[in-house]
Amino acid sequence: MKTVLNKMRTNKRECSKIDAHVGGQVRRRRLMAGITQEDVGKVLGISFQQVQKYENGTNRMSAGRLYVLANLLNVTVNDFFAGLDPMNQADHGVDDELRRVEQFAASREGMNLNLAYLDAPNPRVRKLAVEVLRLSADRSDKGEAASRGTRN
């Protein structure tokens, strides 16, 4: 138990991976709800820049602000911690590819892509869309390798 607490402990002024995770979840939920950072700032009585800092994990949010945000976004406070594994907060064991996917999914572009995919009624259309993106990625990888004079 002591090692778990030591892994989670951070410098009082330093934001942790937990803060970054919670901020990312707040951003994802806010985008899904179609609410701007400015609107969130007005509700919380802060600037939109401060909201950005919370969402980026640069600054920590208080429990009270998390509670207000949960109500504003129609979620529970626990939803902001979803997917968080307290045993795995150190850098080891966290896959870089997974981190990349999570960052993209939290972006506006990622949110729009995911929503468009989910709104496509035909499974065949969804499958074709994924295939087009894969082919595009393969071509760009080969193009980059060719420009460097190497092969895949």
Short mmCIF file of C-alpha atoms in Angstrom, two decimals:
data_model
loop_
_atom_site.label_atom_id
_atom_site.label_comp_id
_atom_site.label_asym_id
_atom_site.label_seq_id
_atom_site.Cartn_x
_atom_site.Cartn_y
_atom_site.Cartn_z
CA MET A 1 0.00 0.00 0.00
CA LYS A 2 2.84 2.37 0.82
CA THR A 3 4.38 1.98 -2.66
CA VAL A 4 1.03 2.79 -4.30
CA LEU A 5 0.80 6.01 -2.29
CA ASN A 6 4.42 6.90 -3.12
CA LYS A 7 3.71 6.41 -6.86
CA MET A 8 0.72 8.75 -6.65
CA ARG A 9 2.45 11.39 -4.54
CA THR A 10 3.69 14.49 -6.38
CA ASN A 11 5.25 17.80 -5.50
CA LYS A 12 2.54 20.04 -4.06
CA ARG A 13 2.96 22.61 -6.87
CA GLU A 14 3.45 20.06 -9.64
CA CYS A 15 0.49 18.68 -11.57
CA SER A 16 0.39 14.92 -11.86
CA LYS A 17 -0.60 12.47 -14.57
CA ILE A 18 -3.91 12.20 -12.75
CA ASP A 19 -4.49 15.96 -13.21
CA ALA A 20 -3.68 15.64 -16.92
CA HIS A 21 -6.02 12.65 -17.25
CA VAL A 22 -8.87 14.43 -15.48
CA GLY A 23 -8.30 17.56 -17.59
CA GLY A 24 -8.42 15.49 -20.76
CA GLN A 25 -11.66 13.87 -19.65
CA VAL A 26 -13.15 17.31 -18.88
CA ARG A 27 -12.17 18.48 -22.37
CA ARG A 28 -13.63 15.38 -24.02
CA ARG A 29 -16.92 15.72 -22.13
CA ARG A 30 -17.11 19.46 -22.82
CA LEU A 31 -16.60 18.95 -26.56
CA MET A 32 -19.21 16.19 -26.60
CA ALA A 33 -21.67 18.55 -24.92
CA GLY A 34 -20.88 21.33 -27.42
CA ILE A 35 -19.90 23.79 -24.68
CA THR A 36 -17.09 26.32 -25.21
CA GLN A 37 -14.23 26.98 -22.80
CA GLU A 38 -15.57 30.51 -22.47
CA ASP A 39 -18.97 29.18 -21.33
CA VAL A 40 -17.29 26.90 -18.78
CA GLY A 41 -15.23 29.84 -17.56
CA LYS A 42 -18.35 31.94 -17.03
CA VAL A 43 -20.01 29.18 -14.98
CA LEU A 44 -16.87 28.68 -12.88
CA GLY A 45 -16.12 32.42 -12.60
CA ILE A 46 -12.72 32.07 -14.30
CA SER A 47 -11.16 32.94 -17.67
CA PHE A 48 -11.23 30.59 -20.64
CA GLN A 49 -7.41 30.53 -20.39
CA GLN A 50 -7.73 29.01 -16.93
CA VAL A 51 -10.12 26.40 -18.35
CA GLN A 52 -7.44 25.60 -20.96
CA LYS A 53 -4.88 25.12 -18.21
CA TYR A 54 -7.22 22.73 -16.39
CA GLU A 55 -7.90 20.76 -19.56
CA ASN A 56 -4.20 20.54 -20.44
CA GLY A 57 -3.34 19.38 -16.93
CA THR A 58 -1.15 22.44 -16.36
CA ASN A 59 -3.21 23.51 -13.34
CA ARG A 60 -5.16 21.41 -10.86
CA MET A 61 -8.91 21.66 -10.37
CA SER A 62 -10.44 21.76 -6.94
CA ALA A 63 -13.02 19.20 -5.89
CA GLY A 64 -15.64 21.95 -5.87
CA ARG A 65 -14.92 22.92 -9.47
CA LEU A 66 -14.99 19.26 -10.54
CA TYR A 67 -18.39 18.95 -8.92
CA VAL A 68 -19.75 22.04 -10.71
CA LEU A 69 -18.30 20.80 -14.02
CA ALA A 70 -19.86 17.37 -13.56
CA ASN A 71 -23.27 18.99 -13.07
CA LEU A 72 -22.77 21.32 -16.05
CA LEU A 73 -21.78 18.41 -18.31
CA ASN A 74 -24.42 16.01 -16.93
CA VAL A 75 -21.88 13.42 -15.79
CA THR A 76 -20.65 12.16 -12.44
CA VAL A 77 -17.36 13.28 -10.92
CA ASN A 78 -16.24 9.65 -11.27
CA ASP A 79 -16.56 9.96 -15.05
CA PHE A 80 -13.58 12.31 -15.04
CA PHE A 81 -11.46 9.54 -13.52
CA ALA A 82 -12.66 6.79 -15.88
CA GLY A 83 -9.82 4.77 -17.34
CA LEU A 84 -7.38 5.79 -14.65
CA ASP A 85 -5.32 3.00 -13.10
CA PRO A 86 -3.76 4.19 -9.82
CA MET A 87 -1.26 1.32 -9.89
CA ASN A 88 0.13 2.51 -13.20
CA GLN A 89 0.73 6.22 -12.74
CA ALA A 90 4.47 6.08 -13.21
CA ASP A 91 5.67 6.36 -16.81
CA HIS A 92 6.44 2.66 -17.00
CA GLY A 93 3.69 0.45 -18.31
CA VAL A 94 1.92 3.23 -20.20
CA ASP A 95 1.94 2.55 -23.91
CA ASP A 96 2.97 5.56 -26.02
CA GLU A 97 0.63 4.49 -28.81
CA LEU A 98 -2.30 4.38 -26.39
CA ARG A 99 -1.38 7.82 -25.10
CA ARG A 100 -1.28 9.12 -28.69
CA VAL A 101 -4.72 7.66 -29.40
CA GLU A 102 -6.17 9.17 -26.22
CA GLN A 103 -4.75 12.60 -27.06
CA PHE A 104 -6.22 12.45 -30.56
CA ALA A 105 -9.60 11.26 -29.26
CA ALA A 106 -9.68 14.23 -26.88
CA SER A 107 -8.99 16.71 -29.70
CA ARG A 108 -11.73 18.46 -31.66
CA GLU A 109 -10.65 16.64 -34.84
CA GLY A 110 -10.71 13.30 -33.06
CA MET A 111 -14.10 14.01 -31.54
CA ASN A 112 -15.53 15.00 -34.94
CA LEU A 113 -14.08 11.92 -36.61
CA ASN A 114 -15.41 9.59 -33.92
CA LEU A 115 -18.88 11.16 -33.96
CA ALA A 116 -19.05 11.00 -37.78
CA TYR A 117 -18.00 7.35 -37.64
CA LEU A 118 -20.63 6.54 -35.02
CA ASP A 119 -23.32 8.42 -36.97
CA ALA A 120 -22.67 6.46 -40.16
CA PRO A 121 -25.64 4.03 -40.22
CA ASN A 122 -24.09 1.45 -42.53
CA PRO A 123 -21.35 -0.80 -41.06
CA ARG A 124 -19.94 -1.28 -44.57
CA VAL A 125 -19.49 2.48 -44.97
CA ARG A 126 -17.69 2.65 -41.62
CA LYS A 127 -15.40 -0.21 -42.64
CA LEU A 128 -14.61 1.49 -45.98
CA ALA A 129 -13.85 4.79 -44.23
CA VAL A 130 -11.34 3.06 -41.96
CA GLU A 131 -9.76 1.32 -44.95
CA VAL A 132 -9.38 4.63 -46.84
CA LEU A 133 -7.60 6.13 -43.83
CA ARG A 134 -5.32 3.09 -43.51
CA LEU A 135 -4.40 3.26 -47.20
CA SER A 136 -3.73 6.98 -46.88
CA ALA A 137 -1.48 6.38 -43.86
CA ASP A 138 0.40 3.60 -45.71
CA ARG A 139 0.99 5.87 -48.71
CA SER A 140 2.28 8.73 -46.58
CA ASP A 141 4.64 6.35 -44.73
CA LYS A 142 6.02 5.08 -48.06
CA GLY A 143 6.34 8.64 -49.36
CA GLU A 144 8.30 9.70 -46.29
CA ALA A 145 10.53 6.62 -46.54
CA ALA A 146 11.17 7.33 -50.26
CA SER A 147 12.06 10.97 -49.53
CA ARG A 148 14.59 9.75 -46.94
CA GLY A 149 15.96 7.18 -49.37
CA THR A 150 14.85 4.22 -47.26
CA ARG A 151 12.28 1.47 -47.66
CA ASN A 152 9.62 0.13 -45.30
#
